[in-house]
PDB file of C-alpha atoms in Angstrom:
ATOM      1  CA  MET A   1      39.301 -98.253-122.602  1.00 39.00           C
ATOM      2  CA  LYS A   2      39.182-101.693-124.528  1.00 45.00           C
ATOM      3  CA  SER A   3      36.124-102.422-127.099  1.00 44.00           C
ATOM      4  CA  GLN A   4      33.306-104.365-125.581  1.00 48.00           C
ATOM      5  CA  ARG A   5      31.708-104.259-129.175  1.00 55.00           C
ATOM      6  CA  PRO A   6      32.361-108.510-130.784  1.00 74.00           C
ATOM      7  CA  PHE A   7      35.248-107.822-133.480  1.00 94.00           C
ATOM      8  CA  PHE A   8      34.113-108.033-137.054  1.00 97.00           C
ATOM      9  CA  LEU A   9      36.265-109.156-140.256  1.00 98.00           C
ATOM     10  CA  VAL A  10      36.906-107.707-143.112  1.00 98.00           C
ATOM     11  CA  SER A  11      38.327-110.030-145.605  1.00 98.00           C
ATOM     12  CA  GLY A  12      39.166-111.028-149.172  1.00 98.00           C
ATOM     13  CA  PRO A  13      41.681-111.049-151.884  1.00 97.00           C
ATOM     14  CA  CYS A  14      43.795-108.030-152.500  1.00 94.00           C
ATOM     15  CA  VAL A  15      42.247-107.432-155.733  1.00 96.00           C
ATOM     16  CA  ILE A  16      39.671-109.021-158.090  1.00 97.00           C
ATOM     17  CA  GLU A  17      41.851-111.289-160.312  1.00 96.00           C
ATOM     18  CA  ASN A  18      38.498-113.148-162.270  1.00 95.00           C
ATOM     19  CA  GLU A  19      34.863-113.379-161.375  1.00 96.00           C
ATOM     20  CA  ALA A  20      35.362-117.109-160.624  1.00 96.00           C
ATOM     21  CA  VAL A  21      38.542-117.337-158.160  1.00 96.00           C
ATOM     22  CA  THR A  22      36.700-114.157-156.166  1.00 97.00           C
ATOM     23  CA  LEU A  23      33.286-115.852-156.049  1.00 97.00           C
ATOM     24  CA  ARG A  24      35.252-118.987-154.888  1.00 97.00           C
ATOM     25  CA  ILE A  25      37.179-117.044-151.914  1.00 98.00           C
ATOM     26  CA  ALA A  26      34.021-115.294-151.046  1.00 98.00           C
ATOM     27  CA  THR A  27      32.389-118.424-150.974  1.00 98.00           C
ATOM     28  CA  ARG A  28      34.568-120.014-148.480  1.00 98.00           C
ATOM     29  CA  LEU A  29      34.776-116.770-146.245  1.00 98.00           C
ATOM     30  CA  LYS A  30      30.909-116.762-145.530  1.00 98.00           C
ATOM     31  CA  ALA A  31      31.169-120.481-144.784  1.00 98.00           C
ATOM     32  CA  ILE A  32      34.065-119.632-142.269  1.00 97.00           C
ATOM     33  CA  THR A  33      32.430-116.758-140.803  1.00 97.00           C
ATOM     34  CA  ASP A  34      29.007-118.130-140.679  1.00 97.00           C
ATOM     35  CA  ASP A  35      30.422-121.010-138.888  1.00 96.00           C
ATOM     36  CA  LEU A  36      32.038-118.983-135.979  1.00 96.00           C
ATOM     37  CA  GLY A  37      29.588-116.234-135.808  1.00 95.00           C
ATOM     38  CA  ILE A  38      31.735-113.256-137.073  1.00 96.00           C
ATOM     39  CA  PRO A  39      30.532-110.485-138.706  1.00 96.00           C
ATOM     40  CA  PHE A  40      31.916-110.398-142.058  1.00 98.00           C
ATOM     41  CA  THR A  41      32.305-107.683-145.150  1.00 98.00           C
ATOM     42  CA  PHE A  42      34.032-109.004-148.109  1.00 98.00           C
ATOM     43  CA  LYS A  43      36.574-106.985-149.562  1.00 98.00           C
ATOM     44  CA  ALA A  44      38.479-107.137-152.958  1.00 97.00           C
ATOM     45  CA  SER A  45      39.564-104.546-155.170  1.00 96.00           C
ATOM     46  CA  TYR A  46      38.202-103.618-159.058  1.00 96.00           C
ATOM     47  CA  ASP A  47      41.466-101.272-159.699  1.00 93.00           C
ATOM     48  CA  LYS A  48      44.875-100.943-157.503  1.00 87.00           C
ATOM     49  CA  ALA A  49      45.878 -97.781-158.849  1.00 84.00           C
ATOM     50  CA  ASN A  50      48.856 -97.575-156.192  1.00 79.00           C
ATOM     51  CA  ARG A  51      51.074-100.029-157.991  1.00 75.00           C
ATOM     52  CA  THR A  52      54.899-100.075-157.585  1.00 77.00           C
ATOM     53  CA  SER A  53      55.646-100.978-161.334  1.00 81.00           C
ATOM     54  CA  ILE A  54      53.838 -99.892-164.876  1.00 87.00           C
ATOM     55  CA  THR A  55      53.678-103.809-165.473  1.00 82.00           C
ATOM     56  CA  SER A  56      51.970-104.619-161.948  1.00 84.00           C
ATOM     57  CA  PHE A  57      48.584-106.322-162.116  1.00 86.00           C
ATOM     58  CA  ARG A  58      45.751-103.737-161.374  1.00 90.00           C
ATOM     59  CA  GLY A  59      42.508-105.702-161.765  1.00 90.00           C
ATOM     60  CA  PRO A  60      39.242-105.697-163.992  1.00 93.00           C
ATOM     61  CA  GLY A  61      38.445-101.823-163.829  1.00 95.00           C
ATOM     62  CA  LEU A  62      35.349-100.326-162.376  1.00 96.00           C
ATOM     63  CA  THR A  63      32.588-101.418-164.657  1.00 97.00           C
ATOM     64  CA  ASP A  64      33.529-105.287-164.248  1.00 97.00           C
ATOM     65  CA  GLY A  65      34.905-105.232-161.061  1.00 97.00           C
ATOM     66  CA  LEU A  66      31.614-103.472-159.725  1.00 98.00           C
ATOM     67  CA  ARG A  67      29.981-106.376-161.759  1.00 98.00           C
ATOM     68  CA  THR A  68      31.837-108.998-159.876  1.00 98.00           C
ATOM     69  CA  LEU A  69      31.305-107.410-156.284  1.00 98.00           C
ATOM     70  CA  SER A  70      27.594-106.923-157.084  1.00 98.00           C
ATOM     71  CA  ARG A  71      26.994-110.705-158.198  1.00 97.00           C
ATOM     72  CA  ILE A  72      29.082-111.649-154.938  1.00 98.00           C
ATOM     73  CA  LYS A  73      26.998-109.568-152.498  1.00 97.00           C
ATOM     74  CA  GLU A  74      23.626-110.804-154.317  1.00 97.00           C
ATOM     75  CA  THR A  75      24.634-114.591-154.685  1.00 97.00           C
ATOM     76  CA  LEU A  76      25.920-114.712-151.075  1.00 98.00           C
ATOM     77  CA  GLY A  77      23.860-112.102-148.967  1.00 97.00           C
ATOM     78  CA  VAL A  78      27.174-110.275-147.869  1.00 98.00           C
ATOM     79  CA  ALA A  79      28.099-106.920-147.627  1.00 98.00           C
ATOM     80  CA  VAL A  80      30.886-105.952-149.968  1.00 98.00           C
ATOM     81  CA  ILE A  81      33.656-102.863-149.483  1.00 98.00           C
ATOM     82  CA  SER A  82      36.139-101.697-152.183  1.00 98.00           C
ATOM     83  CA  ASP A  83      38.444 -98.468-152.363  1.00 97.00           C
ATOM     84  CA  VAL A  84      37.978 -95.671-154.538  1.00 97.00           C
ATOM     85  CA  HIS A  85      40.928 -93.540-156.422  1.00 96.00           C
ATOM     86  CA  ARG A  86      39.112 -90.863-158.110  1.00 96.00           C
ATOM     87  CA  ILE A  87      36.340 -88.601-157.583  1.00 98.00           C
ATOM     88  CA  SER A  88      34.640 -89.956-160.823  1.00 97.00           C
ATOM     89  CA  GLU A  89      34.527 -93.417-159.521  1.00 97.00           C
ATOM     90  CA  VAL A  90      32.158 -92.431-156.364  1.00 98.00           C
ATOM     91  CA  GLU A  91      28.957 -92.365-157.901  1.00 98.00           C
ATOM     92  CA  ALA A  92      29.165 -95.778-159.544  1.00 98.00           C
ATOM     93  CA  ALA A  93      30.960 -97.080-156.560  1.00 98.00           C
ATOM     94  CA  ALA A  94      28.235 -95.915-154.201  1.00 98.00           C
ATOM     95  CA  LYS A  95      25.232 -97.852-156.191  1.00 98.00           C
ATOM     96  CA  VAL A  96      27.056-101.215-155.222  1.00 98.00           C
ATOM     97  CA  LEU A  97      29.243-101.073-152.112  1.00 98.00           C
ATOM     98  CA  ASP A  98      28.040-100.954-148.471  1.00 98.00           C
ATOM     99  CA  VAL A  99      31.180 -99.495-147.698  1.00 98.00           C
ATOM    100  CA  ILE A 100      33.546 -97.119-149.852  1.00 98.00           C
ATOM    101  CA  GLN A 101      37.183 -97.390-148.750  1.00 98.00           C
ATOM    102  CA  ILE A 102      39.568 -94.554-148.790  1.00 97.00           C
ATOM    103  CA  PRO A 103      43.132 -95.897-149.522  1.00 96.00           C
ATOM    104  CA  ALA A 104      45.872 -95.048-147.108  1.00 95.00           C
ATOM    105  CA  PHE A 105      47.692 -92.544-149.778  1.00 94.00           C
ATOM    106  CA  LEU A 106      44.756 -90.793-150.692  1.00 97.00           C
ATOM    107  CA  CYS A 107      43.844 -90.356-146.825  1.00 97.00           C
ATOM    108  CA  ARG A 108      44.472 -86.515-146.833  1.00 96.00           C
ATOM    109  CA  GLN A 109      42.833 -85.962-150.357  1.00 97.00           C
ATOM    110  CA  THR A 110      39.894 -83.507-149.185  1.00 98.00           C
ATOM    111  CA  ASP A 111      37.825 -83.593-152.088  1.00 98.00           C
ATOM    112  CA  LEU A 112      37.884 -87.153-152.618  1.00 98.00           C
ATOM    113  CA  ILE A 113      36.817 -87.747-148.608  1.00 98.00           C
ATOM    114  CA  LEU A 114      34.170 -85.313-149.137  1.00 98.00           C
ATOM    115  CA  ALA A 115      32.639 -86.975-152.175  1.00 98.00           C
ATOM    116  CA  VAL A 116      32.850 -90.376-150.398  1.00 98.00           C
ATOM    117  CA  ALA A 117      31.155 -88.949-147.578  1.00 97.00           C
ATOM    118  CA  THR A 118      28.156 -87.098-149.353  1.00 97.00           C
ATOM    119  CA  THR A 119      27.225 -90.790-150.849  1.00 97.00           C
ATOM    120  CA  GLY A 120      25.757 -91.394-147.324  1.00 95.00           C
ATOM    121  CA  LYS A 121      27.685 -94.809-147.565  1.00 96.00           C
ATOM    122  CA  PRO A 122      29.892 -95.789-144.651  1.00 96.00           C
ATOM    123  CA  VAL A 123      33.358 -95.122-144.889  1.00 98.00           C
ATOM    124  CA  ASN A 124      36.533 -96.746-144.236  1.00 98.00           C
ATOM    125  CA  ILE A 125      39.537 -94.527-144.131  1.00 98.00           C
ATOM    126  CA  LYS A 126      42.871 -96.233-143.963  1.00 97.00           C
ATOM    127  CA  LYS A 127      45.427 -94.478-141.925  1.00 97.00           C
ATOM    128  CA  GLY A 128      48.257 -93.199-144.031  1.00 95.00           C
ATOM    129  CA  GLN A 129      51.719 -94.880-143.501  1.00 94.00           C
ATOM    130  CA  PHE A 130      52.941 -91.268-142.832  1.00 95.00           C
ATOM    131  CA  LEU A 131      50.830 -90.293-140.487  1.00 96.00           C
ATOM    132  CA  ALA A 132      50.561 -90.229-136.532  1.00 97.00           C
ATOM    133  CA  PRO A 133      47.113 -91.934-135.052  1.00 97.00           C
ATOM    134  CA  TRP A 134      46.102 -88.496-133.391  1.00 97.00           C
ATOM    135  CA  ASP A 135      46.375 -87.023-136.899  1.00 96.00           C
ATOM    136  CA  MET A 136      43.536 -89.176-137.856  1.00 97.00           C
ATOM    137  CA  VAL A 137      40.966 -86.742-136.040  1.00 97.00           C
ATOM    138  CA  ASN A 138      41.421 -83.812-138.626  1.00 97.00           C
ATOM    139  CA  ILE A 139      40.457 -86.577-141.379  1.00 97.00           C
ATOM    140  CA  VAL A 140      37.366 -87.513-139.573  1.00 97.00           C
ATOM    141  CA  GLU A 141      36.088 -83.916-139.011  1.00 97.00           C
ATOM    142  CA  LYS A 142      36.373 -83.759-142.676  1.00 97.00           C
ATOM    143  CA  VAL A 143      33.858 -86.573-142.922  1.00 97.00           C
ATOM    144  CA  ARG A 144      31.666 -85.521-140.207  1.00 96.00           C
ATOM    145  CA  SER A 145      31.476 -81.984-141.752  1.00 96.00           C
ATOM    146  CA  VAL A 146      29.308 -83.180-144.511  1.00 96.00           C
ATOM    147  CA  SER A 147      27.911 -86.538-143.193  1.00 93.00           C
ATOM    148  CA  SER A 148      26.064 -88.081-139.988  1.00 90.00           C
ATOM    149  CA  THR A 149      27.684 -91.344-141.012  1.00 87.00           C
ATOM    150  CA  GLN A 150      30.034 -92.931-138.699  1.00 87.00           C
ATOM    151  CA  PRO A 151      33.488 -93.319-140.535  1.00 96.00           C
ATOM    152  CA  MET A 152      35.794 -96.191-139.748  1.00 98.00           C
ATOM    153  CA  ILE A 153      39.225 -96.297-139.455  1.00 98.00           C
ATOM    154  CA  THR A 154      42.053 -98.516-140.491  1.00 98.00           C
ATOM    155  CA  GLU A 155      45.524 -98.758-138.985  1.00 97.00           C
ATOM    156  CA  ARG A 156      47.704-100.406-141.423  1.00 95.00           C
ATOM    157  CA  GLY A 157      51.248 -99.748-139.844  1.00 94.00           C
ATOM    158  CA  VAL A 158      53.712 -96.582-140.380  1.00 95.00           C
ATOM    159  CA  MET A 159      56.924 -96.380-142.522  1.00 92.00           C
ATOM    160  CA  PHE A 160      59.872 -97.622-140.367  1.00 91.00           C
ATOM    161  CA  GLY A 161      63.033 -96.826-142.524  1.00 89.00           C
ATOM    162  CA  TYR A 162      63.076 -97.907-146.283  1.00 91.00           C
ATOM    163  CA  ASN A 163      60.568-100.869-147.432  1.00 89.00           C
ATOM    164  CA  ASN A 164      59.361-101.580-144.036  1.00 92.00           C
ATOM    165  CA  LEU A 165      56.648-100.827-141.621  1.00 93.00           C
ATOM    166  CA  VAL A 166      56.084-101.220-137.969  1.00 95.00           C
ATOM    167  CA  VAL A 167      52.813-100.765-135.789  1.00 96.00           C
ATOM    168  CA  ASP A 168      52.548 -99.000-132.737  1.00 96.00           C
ATOM    169  CA  PHE A 169      49.497-100.654-130.715  1.00 97.00           C
ATOM    170  CA  ARG A 170      48.910 -97.304-128.685  1.00 97.00           C
ATOM    171  CA  GLY A 171      47.412 -96.071-131.906  1.00 97.00           C
ATOM    172  CA  ILE A 172      44.373 -98.252-131.498  1.00 98.00           C
ATOM    173  CA  GLN A 173      43.259 -96.593-128.317  1.00 97.00           C
ATOM    174  CA  ILE A 174      44.132 -93.412-129.684  1.00 98.00           C
ATOM    175  CA  MET A 175      42.221 -93.564-132.594  1.00 98.00           C
ATOM    176  CA  GLN A 176      39.174 -94.906-130.503  1.00 97.00           C
ATOM    177  CA  GLN A 177      39.331 -91.586-128.976  1.00 97.00           C
ATOM    178  CA  THR A 178      37.509 -90.108-132.116  1.00 97.00           C
ATOM    179  CA  GLY A 179      34.717 -92.135-131.365  1.00 96.00           C
ATOM    180  CA  CYS A 180      35.179 -94.146-134.599  1.00 97.00           C
ATOM    181  CA  PRO A 181      35.507 -97.856-134.848  1.00 97.00           C
ATOM    182  CA  VAL A 182      39.305 -98.947-135.504  1.00 98.00           C
ATOM    183  CA  ILE A 183      39.852-101.859-137.727  1.00 98.00           C
ATOM    184  CA  PHE A 184      43.382-103.361-137.619  1.00 98.00           C
ATOM    185  CA  ASP A 185      44.889-104.479-140.761  1.00 97.00           C
ATOM    186  CA  ALA A 186      47.128-107.033-139.985  1.00 96.00           C
ATOM    187  CA  THR A 187      48.327-108.336-143.614  1.00 95.00           C
ATOM    188  CA  HIS A 188      48.940-104.912-144.853  1.00 94.00           C
ATOM    189  CA  SER A 189      51.109-104.434-141.861  1.00 94.00           C
ATOM    190  CA  VAL A 190      53.453-106.852-142.623  1.00 94.00           C
ATOM    191  CA  GLN A 191      53.955-105.589-146.317  1.00 90.00           C
ATOM    192  CA  LEU A 192      57.385-104.899-147.036  1.00 87.00           C
ATOM    193  CA  PRO A 193      56.526-101.726-149.612  1.00 81.00           C
ATOM    194  CA  GLY A 194      58.376-101.728-152.978  1.00 76.00           C
ATOM    195  CA  GLY A 195      60.618-104.572-150.771  1.00 60.00           C
ATOM    196  CA  ALA A 196      60.752-106.728-154.200  1.00 61.00           C
ATOM    197  CA  GLY A 197      62.029-104.214-156.302  1.00 59.00           C
ATOM    198  CA  LYS A 198      59.062-104.395-159.258  1.00 63.00           C
ATOM    199  CA  SER A 199      56.543-105.189-156.392  1.00 65.00           C
ATOM    200  CA  SER A 200      56.011-105.201-152.396  1.00 70.00           C
ATOM    201  CA  GLY A 201      57.350-108.120-150.544  1.00 76.00           C
ATOM    202  CA  GLY A 202      55.627-109.204-147.547  1.00 79.00           C
ATOM    203  CA  GLN A 203      56.169-111.413-144.188  1.00 90.00           C
ATOM    204  CA  ARG A 204      52.856-112.964-143.979  1.00 91.00           C
ATOM    205  CA  GLU A 205      54.126-115.434-141.131  1.00 94.00           C
ATOM    206  CA  PHE A 206      53.955-112.190-138.794  1.00 94.00           C
ATOM    207  CA  ALA A 207      50.054-111.568-139.640  1.00 95.00           C
ATOM    208  CA  PRO A 208      48.738-113.843-136.957  1.00 97.00           C
ATOM    209  CA  VAL A 209      50.860-112.319-134.487  1.00 97.00           C
ATOM    210  CA  LEU A 210      50.081-108.809-135.158  1.00 97.00           C
ATOM    211  CA  ALA A 211      46.310-109.648-135.673  1.00 98.00           C
ATOM    212  CA  ARG A 212      46.390-111.320-132.048  1.00 98.00           C
ATOM    213  CA  ALA A 213      47.907-108.347-130.751  1.00 98.00           C
ATOM    214  CA  ALA A 214      45.605-106.192-131.938  1.00 98.00           C
ATOM    215  CA  VAL A 215      42.605-108.129-130.628  1.00 98.00           C
ATOM    216  CA  ALA A 216      44.217-108.128-127.159  1.00 97.00           C
ATOM    217  CA  ALA A 217      44.761-104.170-127.841  1.00 97.00           C
ATOM    218  CA  GLY A 218      40.679-103.448-128.231  1.00 96.00           C
ATOM    219  CA  ALA A 219      40.545-103.565-132.096  1.00 97.00           C
ATOM    220  CA  ASP A 220      36.893-103.051-133.012  1.00 97.00           C
ATOM    221  CA  GLY A 221      37.545-105.264-136.392  1.00 98.00           C
ATOM    222  CA  ILE A 222      40.330-107.183-138.091  1.00 98.00           C
ATOM    223  CA  PHE A 223      41.299-106.593-141.846  1.00 98.00           C
ATOM    224  CA  LEU A 224      42.806-109.536-143.242  1.00 98.00           C
ATOM    225  CA  GLU A 225      43.798-109.956-147.242  1.00 96.00           C
ATOM    226  CA  VAL A 226      43.442-113.730-147.964  1.00 97.00           C
ATOM    227  CA  HIS A 227      43.843-116.335-151.229  1.00 96.00           C
ATOM    228  CA  GLU A 228      43.461-119.714-152.148  1.00 96.00           C
ATOM    229  CA  ALA A 229      46.985-119.874-153.222  1.00 94.00           C
ATOM    230  CA  PRO A 230      49.001-116.974-151.948  1.00 92.00           C
ATOM    231  CA  ASP A 231      52.149-117.518-153.619  1.00 92.00           C
ATOM    232  CA  LYS A 232      50.207-117.327-157.033  1.00 92.00           C
ATOM    233  CA  ALA A 233      48.322-114.224-156.260  1.00 90.00           C
ATOM    234  CA  LEU A 234      48.220-111.418-158.816  1.00 91.00           C
ATOM    235  CA  CYS A 235      48.772-108.927-156.216  1.00 85.00           C
ATOM    236  CA  ASP A 236      50.095-108.681-152.470  1.00 84.00           C
ATOM    237  CA  GLY A 237      50.737-112.544-152.592  1.00 88.00           C
ATOM    238  CA  PRO A 238      53.658-112.141-149.904  1.00 89.00           C
ATOM    239  CA  ASN A 239      51.666-110.638-147.175  1.00 91.00           C
ATOM    240  CA  SER A 240      48.355-112.453-147.880  1.00 93.00           C
ATOM    241  CA  LEU A 241      47.181-115.452-145.785  1.00 96.00           C
ATOM    242  CA  ASP A 242      46.138-118.832-146.992  1.00 95.00           C
ATOM    243  CA  LEU A 243      42.240-119.185-146.585  1.00 96.00           C
ATOM    244  CA  ASP A 244      43.148-122.845-144.975  1.00 96.00           C
ATOM    245  CA  GLN A 245      44.733-120.909-141.911  1.00 95.00           C
ATOM    246  CA  LEU A 246      41.916-118.798-141.362  1.00 97.00           C
ATOM    247  CA  PRO A 247      39.208-120.869-139.178  1.00 97.00           C
ATOM    248  CA  ASP A 248      42.351-121.734-136.490  1.00 98.00           C
ATOM    249  CA  LEU A 249      43.237-118.060-136.716  1.00 98.00           C
ATOM    250  CA  LEU A 250      39.803-116.653-136.050  1.00 97.00           C
ATOM    251  CA  THR A 251      39.129-119.308-133.260  1.00 97.00           C
ATOM    252  CA  GLN A 252      41.976-117.801-131.577  1.00 97.00           C
ATOM    253  CA  LEU A 253      41.054-114.015-131.911  1.00 97.00           C
ATOM    254  CA  ILE A 254      37.634-114.994-130.654  1.00 96.00           C
ATOM    255  CA  ALA A 255      39.398-116.461-127.503  1.00 96.00           C
ATOM    256  CA  ILE A 256      41.458-113.670-126.988  1.00 96.00           C
ATOM    257  CA  LYS A 257      38.518-111.331-127.279  1.00 96.00           C
ATOM    258  CA  THR A 258      36.418-112.978-124.785  1.00 94.00           C
ATOM    259  CA  ALA A 259      39.418-112.978-122.414  1.00 94.00           C
ATOM    260  CA  VAL A 260      40.040-109.401-122.536  1.00 93.00           C
ATOM    261  CA  THR A 261      36.321-108.237-122.434  1.00 88.00           C
ATOM    262  CA  ALA A 262      35.557-110.707-119.605  1.00 79.00           C
TER     263      ALA A 262
END
C-alpha cells in the first residue's frame, strides 16, 4: 500500500566544505522548501570516514562540523541530520543533531546502532548496498530493542557488478512493512562507487528519474545531495544535483505524489 503521508526532503551537500558555503546552501534549501510547503531536514556530513582514497576530502571533523550544523539549526530554524561512524561520536552528536544517521556500510554494526538508539533521537538507517530490503527488519529490531523511537530506513541502491548500483523499487514497500518511514536516496543511487579510480563517479542526470519513480512507488521521503557548483564539490560532486534544478524537480515530485495518493 502506498504511503498517504506527504513526502519530506532530506537535502544538503555531501560534506561540510566550510561554514560559509554550507550555510549558503542551507539558506537556499529552506527558501525553496518553504515556498513549496515541503517538510525539510538539512543534511551535511562533518566527517566522511568512508572515502575511496587517503587523499579524499573528509570534512572539518566532529567539533568544527557540529559547530557549523548548530549554527545552521539556530540561524535558520531547520532540523539537521548527519552521520556518525564511531560510538565515541554519539554523545556529542546527539547534543546537536535532530536525527542521527547510520551510514550504509555500518548498518549491521550492532553496538553503534544500539549506542545511537539509546540517545532517544530519531535514527535514519541507510540500507547497505549489500543487503536485501527484507534484511532490514533485523536492523530495525535492534533499534526497537532499546528505544521506542521510530527509526527511518533509507534505500540507496544495491551493488550490481563492479562500480555500479541498481535500484529495485519493490524494496520501498517491502521495507515499509516494518512500520518505518522509507526514504529514497536518489543521488547516492546514481553513484558509481570507486568508479573514478581515486574517487567515486556518478551519473547525476539520472537522479531526477529515480526520484520521480520513488515517489510514484510510495516513498515517504526523498534524499538529495545538492551543491551550488557540483563540478567543484569536494565530495560526491558527480552524483550531486545543482541547487538550481531543485525547484522544478520538487514541483514534479509534488505533482506525482498528489496523483498517486488521489
